[in-house]
Coordinates of C-alpha atoms and ligand atoms in Angstrom, one line a residue:
X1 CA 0.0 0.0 0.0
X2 CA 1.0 3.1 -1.0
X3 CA 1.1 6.1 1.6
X4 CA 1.3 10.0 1.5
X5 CA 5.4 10.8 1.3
X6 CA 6.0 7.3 -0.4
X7 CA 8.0 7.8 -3.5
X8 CA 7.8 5.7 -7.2
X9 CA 8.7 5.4 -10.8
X10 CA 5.8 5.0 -12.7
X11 CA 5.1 4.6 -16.2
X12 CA 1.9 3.6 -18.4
X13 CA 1.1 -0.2 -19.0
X14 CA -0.7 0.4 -22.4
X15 CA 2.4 0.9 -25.0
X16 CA 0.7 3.8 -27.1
X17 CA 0.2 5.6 -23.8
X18 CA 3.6 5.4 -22.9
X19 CA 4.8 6.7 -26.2
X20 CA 2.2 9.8 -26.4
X21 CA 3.4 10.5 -22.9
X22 CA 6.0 13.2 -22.0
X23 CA 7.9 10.8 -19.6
X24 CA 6.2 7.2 -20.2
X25 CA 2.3 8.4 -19.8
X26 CA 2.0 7.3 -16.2
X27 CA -0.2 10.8 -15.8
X28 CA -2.3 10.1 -18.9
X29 CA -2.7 6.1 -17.6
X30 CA -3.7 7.5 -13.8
X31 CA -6.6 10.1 -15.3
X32 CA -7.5 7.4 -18.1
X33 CA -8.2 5.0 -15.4
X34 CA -9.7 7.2 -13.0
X35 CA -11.9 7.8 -15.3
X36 CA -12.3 4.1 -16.8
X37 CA -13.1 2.8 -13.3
X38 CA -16.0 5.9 -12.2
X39 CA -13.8 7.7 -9.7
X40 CA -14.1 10.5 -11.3
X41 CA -16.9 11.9 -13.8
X42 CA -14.4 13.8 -16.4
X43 CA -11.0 15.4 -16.5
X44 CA -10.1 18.4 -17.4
X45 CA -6.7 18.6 -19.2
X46 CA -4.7 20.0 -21.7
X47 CA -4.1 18.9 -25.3
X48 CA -2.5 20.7 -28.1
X49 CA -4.5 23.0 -30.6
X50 CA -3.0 24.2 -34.0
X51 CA 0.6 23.8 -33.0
X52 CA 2.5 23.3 -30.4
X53 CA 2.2 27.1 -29.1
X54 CA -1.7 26.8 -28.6
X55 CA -2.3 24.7 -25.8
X56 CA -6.0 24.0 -25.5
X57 CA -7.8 23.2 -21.6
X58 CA -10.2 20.2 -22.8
X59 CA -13.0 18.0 -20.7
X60 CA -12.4 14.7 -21.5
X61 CA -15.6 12.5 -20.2
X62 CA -14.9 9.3 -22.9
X63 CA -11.7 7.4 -21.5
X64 CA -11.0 6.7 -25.5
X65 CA -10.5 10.7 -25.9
X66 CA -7.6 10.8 -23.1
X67 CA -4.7 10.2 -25.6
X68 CA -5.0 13.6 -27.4
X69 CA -4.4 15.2 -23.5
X70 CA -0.9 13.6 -23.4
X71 CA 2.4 15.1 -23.7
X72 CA 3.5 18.7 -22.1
X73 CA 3.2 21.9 -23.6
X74 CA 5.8 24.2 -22.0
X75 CA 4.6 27.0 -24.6
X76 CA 1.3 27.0 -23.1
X77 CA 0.3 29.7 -20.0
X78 CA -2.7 28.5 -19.1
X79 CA -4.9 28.8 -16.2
X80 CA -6.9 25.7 -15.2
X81 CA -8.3 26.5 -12.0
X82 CA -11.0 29.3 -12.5
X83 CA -12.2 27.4 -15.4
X84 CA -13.6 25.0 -12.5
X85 CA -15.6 27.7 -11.1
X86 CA -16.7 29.2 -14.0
X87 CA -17.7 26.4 -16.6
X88 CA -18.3 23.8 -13.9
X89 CA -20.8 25.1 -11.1
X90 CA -17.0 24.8 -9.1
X91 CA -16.9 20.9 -9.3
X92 CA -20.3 20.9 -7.1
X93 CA -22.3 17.9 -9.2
X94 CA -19.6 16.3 -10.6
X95 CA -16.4 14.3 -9.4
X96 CA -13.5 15.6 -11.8
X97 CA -10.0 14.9 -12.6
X98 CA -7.7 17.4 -13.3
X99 CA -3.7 17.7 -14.2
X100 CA -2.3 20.8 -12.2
X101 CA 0.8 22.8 -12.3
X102 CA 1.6 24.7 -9.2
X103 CA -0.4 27.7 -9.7
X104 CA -3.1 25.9 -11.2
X105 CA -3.1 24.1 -7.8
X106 CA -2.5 26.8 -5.7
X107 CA -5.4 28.9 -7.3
X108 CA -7.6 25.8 -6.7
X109 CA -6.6 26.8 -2.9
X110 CA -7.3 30.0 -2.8
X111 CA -10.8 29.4 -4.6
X112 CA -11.7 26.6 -2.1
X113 CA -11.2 28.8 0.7
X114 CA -13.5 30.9 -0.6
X115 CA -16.1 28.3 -1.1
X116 CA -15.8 28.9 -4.8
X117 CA -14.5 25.3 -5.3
X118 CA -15.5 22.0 -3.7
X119 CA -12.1 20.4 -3.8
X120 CA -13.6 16.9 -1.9
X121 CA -14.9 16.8 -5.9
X122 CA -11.3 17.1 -7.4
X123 CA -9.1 14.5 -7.9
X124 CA -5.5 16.9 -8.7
X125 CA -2.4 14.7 -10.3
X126 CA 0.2 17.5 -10.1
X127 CA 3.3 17.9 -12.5
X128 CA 6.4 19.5 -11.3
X129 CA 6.9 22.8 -13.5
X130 CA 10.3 24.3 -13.9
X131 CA 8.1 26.9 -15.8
X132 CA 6.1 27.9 -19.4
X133 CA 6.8 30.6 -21.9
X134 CA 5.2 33.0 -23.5
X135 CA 3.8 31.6 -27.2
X136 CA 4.7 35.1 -28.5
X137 CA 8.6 35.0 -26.7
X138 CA 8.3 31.3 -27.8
X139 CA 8.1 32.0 -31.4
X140 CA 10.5 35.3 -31.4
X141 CA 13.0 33.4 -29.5
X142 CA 12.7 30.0 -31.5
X143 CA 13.1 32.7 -34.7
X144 CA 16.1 35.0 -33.5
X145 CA 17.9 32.4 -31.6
X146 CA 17.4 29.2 -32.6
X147 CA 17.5 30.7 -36.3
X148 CA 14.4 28.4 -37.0
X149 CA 11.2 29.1 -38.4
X150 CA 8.9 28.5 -35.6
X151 CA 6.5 26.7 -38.0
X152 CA 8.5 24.1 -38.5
X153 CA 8.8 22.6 -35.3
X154 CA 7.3 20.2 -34.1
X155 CA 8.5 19.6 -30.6
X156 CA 9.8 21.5 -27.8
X157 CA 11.3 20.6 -23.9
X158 CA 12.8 21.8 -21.7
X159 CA 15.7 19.4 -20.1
X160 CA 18.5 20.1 -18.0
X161 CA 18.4 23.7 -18.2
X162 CA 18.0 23.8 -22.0
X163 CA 15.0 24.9 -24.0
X164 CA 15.2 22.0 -26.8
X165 CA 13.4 22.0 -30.3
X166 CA 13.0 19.5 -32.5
X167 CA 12.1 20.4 -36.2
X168 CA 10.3 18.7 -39.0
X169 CA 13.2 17.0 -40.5
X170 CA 14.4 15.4 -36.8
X171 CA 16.7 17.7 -36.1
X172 CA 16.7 19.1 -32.4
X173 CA 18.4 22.2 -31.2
X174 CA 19.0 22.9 -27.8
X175 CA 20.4 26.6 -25.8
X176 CA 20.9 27.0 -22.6
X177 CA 17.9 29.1 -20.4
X178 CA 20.3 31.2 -18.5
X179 CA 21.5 32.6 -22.0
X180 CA 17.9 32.7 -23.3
X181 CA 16.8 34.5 -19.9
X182 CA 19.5 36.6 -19.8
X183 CA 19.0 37.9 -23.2
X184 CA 15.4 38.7 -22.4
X185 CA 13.9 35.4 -23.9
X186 CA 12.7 32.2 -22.1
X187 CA 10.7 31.6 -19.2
X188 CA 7.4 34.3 -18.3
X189 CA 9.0 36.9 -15.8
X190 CA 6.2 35.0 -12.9
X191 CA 7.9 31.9 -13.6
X192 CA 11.1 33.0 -13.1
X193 CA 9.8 34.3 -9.6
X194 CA 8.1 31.2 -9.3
X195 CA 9.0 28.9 -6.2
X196 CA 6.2 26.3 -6.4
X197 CA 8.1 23.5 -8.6
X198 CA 6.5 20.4 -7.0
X199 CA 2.7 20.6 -6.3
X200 CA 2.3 19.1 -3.1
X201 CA -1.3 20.7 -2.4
X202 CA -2.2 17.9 -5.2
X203 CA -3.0 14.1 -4.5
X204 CA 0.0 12.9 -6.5
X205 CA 3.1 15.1 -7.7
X206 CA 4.4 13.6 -10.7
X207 CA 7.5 15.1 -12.6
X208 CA 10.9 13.6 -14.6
X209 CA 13.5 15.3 -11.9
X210 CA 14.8 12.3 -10.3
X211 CA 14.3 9.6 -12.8
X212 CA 17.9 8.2 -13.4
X213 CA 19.3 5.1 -15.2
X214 CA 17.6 3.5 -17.6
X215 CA 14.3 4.8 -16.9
X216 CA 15.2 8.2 -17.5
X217 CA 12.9 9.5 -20.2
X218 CA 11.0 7.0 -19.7
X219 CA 9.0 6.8 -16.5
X220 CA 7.7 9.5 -14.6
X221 CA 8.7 10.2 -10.9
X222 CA 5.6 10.3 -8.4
X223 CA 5.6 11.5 -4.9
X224 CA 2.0 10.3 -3.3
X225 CA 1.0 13.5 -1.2
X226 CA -2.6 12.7 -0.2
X227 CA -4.7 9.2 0.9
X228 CA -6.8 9.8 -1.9
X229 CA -3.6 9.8 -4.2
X230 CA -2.1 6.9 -2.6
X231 CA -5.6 5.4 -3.4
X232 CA -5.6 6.0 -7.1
X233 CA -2.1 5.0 -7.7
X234 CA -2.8 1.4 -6.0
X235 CA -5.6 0.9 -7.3
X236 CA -4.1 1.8 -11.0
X237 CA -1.1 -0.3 -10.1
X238 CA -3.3 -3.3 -9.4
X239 CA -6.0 -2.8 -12.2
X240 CA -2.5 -3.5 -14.3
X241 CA -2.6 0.6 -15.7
X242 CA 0.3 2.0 -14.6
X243 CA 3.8 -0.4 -13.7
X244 CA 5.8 1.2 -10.6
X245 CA 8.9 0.5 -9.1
X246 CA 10.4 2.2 -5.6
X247 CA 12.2 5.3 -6.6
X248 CA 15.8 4.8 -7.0
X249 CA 17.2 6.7 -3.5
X250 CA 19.6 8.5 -5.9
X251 CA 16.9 9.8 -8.2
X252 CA 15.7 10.3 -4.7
X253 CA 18.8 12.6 -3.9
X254 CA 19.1 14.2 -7.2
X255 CA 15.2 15.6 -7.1
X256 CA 16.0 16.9 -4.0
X257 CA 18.9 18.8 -5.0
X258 CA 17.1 20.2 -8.6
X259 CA 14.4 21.3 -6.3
X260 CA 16.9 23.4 -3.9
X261 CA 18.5 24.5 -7.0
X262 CA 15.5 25.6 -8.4
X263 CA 13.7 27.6 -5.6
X264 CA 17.6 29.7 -5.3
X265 CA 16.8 30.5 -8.6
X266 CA 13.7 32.1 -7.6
X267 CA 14.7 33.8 -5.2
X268 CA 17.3 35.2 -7.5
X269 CA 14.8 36.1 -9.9
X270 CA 12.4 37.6 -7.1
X271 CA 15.9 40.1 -6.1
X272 CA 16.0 40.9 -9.4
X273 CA 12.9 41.9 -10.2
X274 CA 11.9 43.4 -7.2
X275 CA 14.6 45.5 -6.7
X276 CA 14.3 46.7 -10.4
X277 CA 10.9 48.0 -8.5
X278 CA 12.9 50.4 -6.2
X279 CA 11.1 51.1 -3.1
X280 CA 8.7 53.3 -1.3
X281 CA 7.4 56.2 -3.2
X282 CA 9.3 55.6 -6.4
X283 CA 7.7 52.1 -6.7
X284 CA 4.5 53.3 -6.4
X285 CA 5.2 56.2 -9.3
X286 CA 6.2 53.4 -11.5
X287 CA 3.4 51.2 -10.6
X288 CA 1.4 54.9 -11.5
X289 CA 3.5 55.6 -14.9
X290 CA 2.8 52.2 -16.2
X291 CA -0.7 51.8 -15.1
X292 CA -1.2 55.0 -16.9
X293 CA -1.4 53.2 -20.2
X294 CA -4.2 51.2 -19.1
X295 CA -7.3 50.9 -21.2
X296 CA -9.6 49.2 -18.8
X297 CA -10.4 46.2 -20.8
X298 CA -10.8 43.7 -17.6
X299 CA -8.9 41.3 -19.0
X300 CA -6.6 41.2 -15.3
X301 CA -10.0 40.8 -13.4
X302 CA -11.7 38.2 -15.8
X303 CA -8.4 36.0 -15.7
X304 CA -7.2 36.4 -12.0
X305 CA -8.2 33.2 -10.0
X306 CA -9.0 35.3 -7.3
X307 CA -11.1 37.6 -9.0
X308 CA -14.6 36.6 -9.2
X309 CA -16.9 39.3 -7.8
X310 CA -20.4 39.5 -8.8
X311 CA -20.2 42.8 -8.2
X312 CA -16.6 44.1 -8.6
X313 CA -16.2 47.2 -6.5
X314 CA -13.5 49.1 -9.9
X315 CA -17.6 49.2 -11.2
X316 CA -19.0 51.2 -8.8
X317 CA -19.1 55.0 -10.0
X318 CA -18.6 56.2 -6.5
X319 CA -15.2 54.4 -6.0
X320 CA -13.9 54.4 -9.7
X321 CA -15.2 57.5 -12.0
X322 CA -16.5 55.7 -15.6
X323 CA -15.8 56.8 -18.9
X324 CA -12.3 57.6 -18.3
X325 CA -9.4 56.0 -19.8
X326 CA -7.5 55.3 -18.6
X327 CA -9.2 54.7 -15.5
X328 CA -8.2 56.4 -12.2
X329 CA -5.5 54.6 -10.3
X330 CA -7.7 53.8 -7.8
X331 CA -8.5 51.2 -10.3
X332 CA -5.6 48.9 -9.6
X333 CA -5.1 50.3 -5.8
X334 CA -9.0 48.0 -5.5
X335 CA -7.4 45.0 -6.9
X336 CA -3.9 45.5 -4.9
X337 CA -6.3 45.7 -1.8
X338 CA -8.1 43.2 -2.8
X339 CA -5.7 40.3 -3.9
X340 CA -2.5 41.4 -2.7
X341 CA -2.6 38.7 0.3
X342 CA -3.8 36.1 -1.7
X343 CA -2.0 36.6 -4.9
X344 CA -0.3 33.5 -6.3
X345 CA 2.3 35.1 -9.3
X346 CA 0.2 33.3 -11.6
X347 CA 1.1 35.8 -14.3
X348 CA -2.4 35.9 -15.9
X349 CA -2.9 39.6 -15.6
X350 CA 0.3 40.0 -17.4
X351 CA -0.3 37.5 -19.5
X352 CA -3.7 38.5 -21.2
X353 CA -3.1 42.6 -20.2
X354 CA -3.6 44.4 -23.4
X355 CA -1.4 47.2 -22.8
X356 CA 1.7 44.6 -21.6
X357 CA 1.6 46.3 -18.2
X358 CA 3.6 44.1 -15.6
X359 CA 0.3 43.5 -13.0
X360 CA 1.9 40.2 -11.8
X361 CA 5.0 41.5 -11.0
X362 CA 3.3 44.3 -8.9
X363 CA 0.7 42.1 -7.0
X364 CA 3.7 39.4 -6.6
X365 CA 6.0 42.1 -4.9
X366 CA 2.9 43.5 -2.7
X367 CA 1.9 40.0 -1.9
X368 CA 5.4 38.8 -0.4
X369 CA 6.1 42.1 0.8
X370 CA 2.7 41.1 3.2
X371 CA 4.1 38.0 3.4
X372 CA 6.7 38.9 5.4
X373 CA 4.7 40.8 7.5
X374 CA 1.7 38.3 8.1
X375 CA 3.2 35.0 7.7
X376 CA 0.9 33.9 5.5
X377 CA 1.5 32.0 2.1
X378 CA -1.5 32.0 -0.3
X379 CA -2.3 28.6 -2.4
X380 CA -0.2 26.4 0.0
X381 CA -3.0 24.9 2.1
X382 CA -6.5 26.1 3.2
X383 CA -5.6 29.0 6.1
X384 CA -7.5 31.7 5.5
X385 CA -5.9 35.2 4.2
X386 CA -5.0 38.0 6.4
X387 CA -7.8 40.3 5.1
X388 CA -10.3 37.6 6.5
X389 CA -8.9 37.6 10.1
X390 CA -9.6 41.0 10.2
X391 CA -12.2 41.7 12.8
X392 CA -14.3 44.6 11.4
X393 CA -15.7 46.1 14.9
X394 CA -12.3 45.8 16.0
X395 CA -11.0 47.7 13.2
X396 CA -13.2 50.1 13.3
X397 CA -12.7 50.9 16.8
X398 CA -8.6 50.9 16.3
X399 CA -9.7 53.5 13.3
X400 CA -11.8 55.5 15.8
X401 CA -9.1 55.3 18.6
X402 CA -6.1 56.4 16.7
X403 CA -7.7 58.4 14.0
X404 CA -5.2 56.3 11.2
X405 CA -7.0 55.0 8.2
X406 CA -3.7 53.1 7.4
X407 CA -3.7 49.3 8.3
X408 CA -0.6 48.7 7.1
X409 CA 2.2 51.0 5.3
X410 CA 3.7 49.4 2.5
X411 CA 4.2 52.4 0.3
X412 CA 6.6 54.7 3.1
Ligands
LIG1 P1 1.7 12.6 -19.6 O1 1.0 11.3 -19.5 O2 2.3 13.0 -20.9 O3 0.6 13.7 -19.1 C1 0.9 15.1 -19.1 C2 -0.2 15.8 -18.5 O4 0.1 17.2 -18.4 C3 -1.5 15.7 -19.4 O5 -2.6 15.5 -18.5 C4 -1.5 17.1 -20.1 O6 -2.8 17.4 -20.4 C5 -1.0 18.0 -19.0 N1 -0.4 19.2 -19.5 C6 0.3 19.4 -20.6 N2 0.7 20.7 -20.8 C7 0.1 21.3 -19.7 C8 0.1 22.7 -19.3 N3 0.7 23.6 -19.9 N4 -0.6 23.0 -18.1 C9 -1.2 22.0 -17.4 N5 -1.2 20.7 -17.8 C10 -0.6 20.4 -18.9 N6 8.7 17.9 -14.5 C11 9.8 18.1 -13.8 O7 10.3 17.1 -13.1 N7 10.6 19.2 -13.9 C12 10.1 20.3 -14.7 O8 10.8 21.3 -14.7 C13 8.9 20.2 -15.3 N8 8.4 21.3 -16.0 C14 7.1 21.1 -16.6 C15 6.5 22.3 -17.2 C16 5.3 22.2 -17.7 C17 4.6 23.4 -18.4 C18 4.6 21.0 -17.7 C19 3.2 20.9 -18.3 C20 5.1 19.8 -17.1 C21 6.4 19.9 -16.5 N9 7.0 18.8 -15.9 C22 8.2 18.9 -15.2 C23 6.3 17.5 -15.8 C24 6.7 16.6 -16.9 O9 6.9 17.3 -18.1 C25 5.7 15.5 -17.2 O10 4.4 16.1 -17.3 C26 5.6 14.5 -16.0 O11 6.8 13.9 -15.8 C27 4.5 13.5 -16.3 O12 4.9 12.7 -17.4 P2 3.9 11.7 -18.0 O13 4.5 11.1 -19.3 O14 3.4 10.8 -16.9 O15 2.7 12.7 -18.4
LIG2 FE1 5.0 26.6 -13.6 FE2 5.1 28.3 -11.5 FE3 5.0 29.2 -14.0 FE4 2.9 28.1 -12.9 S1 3.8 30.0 -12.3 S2 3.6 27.7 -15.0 S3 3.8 26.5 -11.7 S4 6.6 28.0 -13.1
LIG3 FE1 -2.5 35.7 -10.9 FE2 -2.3 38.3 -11.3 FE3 -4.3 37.3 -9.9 FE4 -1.8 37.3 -8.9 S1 -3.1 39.1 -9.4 S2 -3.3 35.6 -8.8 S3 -0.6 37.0 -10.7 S4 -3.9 36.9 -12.1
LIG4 FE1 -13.7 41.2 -6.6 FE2 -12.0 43.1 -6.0 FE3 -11.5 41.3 -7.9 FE4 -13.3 43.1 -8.3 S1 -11.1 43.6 -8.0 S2 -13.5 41.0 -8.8 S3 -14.2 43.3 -6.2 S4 -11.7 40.9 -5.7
LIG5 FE1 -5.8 47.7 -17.7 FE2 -4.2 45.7 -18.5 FE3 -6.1 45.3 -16.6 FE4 -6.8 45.7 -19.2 S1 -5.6 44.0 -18.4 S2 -7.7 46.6 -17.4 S3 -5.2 47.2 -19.8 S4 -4.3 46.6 -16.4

């Protein structure tokens, strides 16, 4: 019997699945037979669209259709977990299976707290993400860099610090992501910040850091993080739809040591970016210069997994004035208030903002600035954000007593 912490290789049983698979399909077996046996009612995963830039979120409910939702596409910045609340009543009918990255688990958090989700409905196989890019950087990069035409490939990876393509004619290329990143390519600037890399909030964390030998490539390494992971994955094994073997204790070692490696890196990026920032008053007049080419389009509200007011307070005339564009800044200060605690760098209001302004970055800074302050880490587990401890008599009265409408200072 498997149990939360145990550690496996594990790859698919069915051939074709293995092949389609990025590292031998165990992730696309586990879903298939979740689904197969009735533990789960559909999955919602990802499979690729016109190429491999476009990567499509798609609700598989016949086991047949699972194939097309295996492989990885590391060109794809997707969201999954607001797609649960909005498409699918937040997973209150139905039982559903679901592949996560970290922030797609993380915002499943923060909308379960919020009773926006019912995760005792999801059944979350995470993957380890070192990260996605951009499909716009993707194809520049693949272009100016690689010297390819982007159209013409038909693969891409990321492995051992390379961003590999692999063209029509079977050739593959490979550059290293520190020369990419450094050179303004690569990696989204949120996942360069980010230091979720193995989704332990999910049932099963499954990833190829760690699989050594000759199963390298070809297995998938799975950390079992919940009883209702441990479940599925005995339950696949003995159903004969995944094979598993202990984890080799040096794999073991070596995933370790990526992981290390990889949250440094983070924090690296984190230095970097936020002290490109500066502090105090001259972060918040950049934060006002570049907001100043907003256009008000929504698109950072509509995509932010935290974001999912009825009635969103930047519509209400008395607090934001309509008709102007762009809007008063006490625009963004509502969603900084808002989301700042709870924010989890998932990048999609920098993503899908129509004017390129860098929202993540601010609301990533803001959020681990308060943080540091509160002690509290959004999308890790189900503790409620700061703003929601906040006693509202007792505010008032500390308002009333001291005559400060400041709560907290960030902005000296
Ligand atoms: P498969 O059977 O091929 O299943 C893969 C699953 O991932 C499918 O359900 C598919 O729909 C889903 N998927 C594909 N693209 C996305 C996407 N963009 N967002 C959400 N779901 C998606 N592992 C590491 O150990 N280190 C890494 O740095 C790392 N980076 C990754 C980055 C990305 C963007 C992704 C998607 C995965 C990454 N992985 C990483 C995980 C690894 O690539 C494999 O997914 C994992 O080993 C499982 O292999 P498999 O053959 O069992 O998966
Ligand atoms: Fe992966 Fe983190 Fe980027 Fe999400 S934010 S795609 S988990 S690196
Ligand atoms: Fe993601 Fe932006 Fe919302 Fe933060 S504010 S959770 S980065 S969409
Ligand atoms: Fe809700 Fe505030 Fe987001 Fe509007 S900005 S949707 S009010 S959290
Ligand atoms: Fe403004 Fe960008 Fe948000 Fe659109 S996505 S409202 S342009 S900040």
């Amino acid at each position: 019997m498997a149990a939360k912490g145990d550690m496996f290789y594990a790859w698919a049983a069915d051939a074709a699945c293995q092949e389609r698979g990025e590292c031998g399909g165990a992730v696309t077996a586990l879903l298939t037979y979740a689904l197969r046996s009735g533990m789960v009612d559909a999955v919602l995963a990802v499979k690729r669209g016109q190429d491999i830039y476009d990567a499509v979120p798609t609700l598989v409910t016949d086991p047949e259709e699972m194939a097309e939702t295996a492989g990885s596409l590391h060109c794809g910045t997707l969201l999954l977990s607001k797609l649960l609340k909005k498409y699918l009543d937040g997973v209150e009918n139905m039982r559903i299976g679901i592949t996560v990255k970290g922030c797609d688990a993380m915002g499943l958090y923060e909308l379960a707290k919020r009773n926006q989700v019912n995760l005792d409905n999801v059944l979350m196989i995470g993957v380890n993400c070192g990260g996605s890019v951009s499909p716009v950087t993707a194809r520049k990069m693949i272009r100016e860099k690689f010297g390819v035409d982007p159209d013409d490939v038909v693969k891409e990876e990321i492995d051992k610090g390379q961003f590999i393509i692999q063209t029509k004619d079977g050739q593959h290329k490979g550059i290293s992501m520190d020369e990419l990143e450094d050179e303004g390519y690569g990696r989204r600037p949120n996942c360069r910040r980010c230091k979720m890399k193995v989704p332990r909030q999910a049932d099963l964390a499954c990833g190829n850091w760690g699989v050594i030998g000759d199963k390298a490539g070809k297995a998938t390494f799975v950390e079992v993080c919940s009883e209702k992971g441990a479940n599925l994955f005995d339950s696949a094994a003995k159903a004969g739809a995944i094979v598993t073997e202990p984890a080799n204790p040096k794999g073991v070692e070596i995933r370790g040591k990526v992981e290390t490696s990889m949250l440094k890196l983070g924090d690296k990026w984190r230095n970097r970016y936020f002290e490109g920032l500066g502090e105090g008053k001259d972060r918040l007049k950049k934060i006002m210069d570049e907001t100043g080419r907003c256009i008000k389009c929504y698109a950072c509200i509509e995509n932010c997994p935290i974001c999912y007011c009825v009635e969103c307070s930047t519509k209400k005339p008395y607090l934001v004035e309509p008709g102007r564009v762009p809007p008063p800044f006490m625009f963004h200060l509502i969603r900084y208030a808002h989301i700042a605690d709870s924010c989890i760098n998932c990048g999609q209001c920098e993503e899908h903002c129509a004017m390129d302004i860098p929202n993540s970055l601010y609301m990533h800074a803001l959020q681990v600035e308060m943080e540091k302050m509160f002690g509290h880490t959004p999308g890790v587990n189900m503790e409620l954000p700061v703003l929601a401890l906040v006693e509202e008599k007792s505010e008032r009265d500390r308002l009333a007593a001291t005559g400060s409408d400041q709560i907290f200072d960030i902005f000296k």
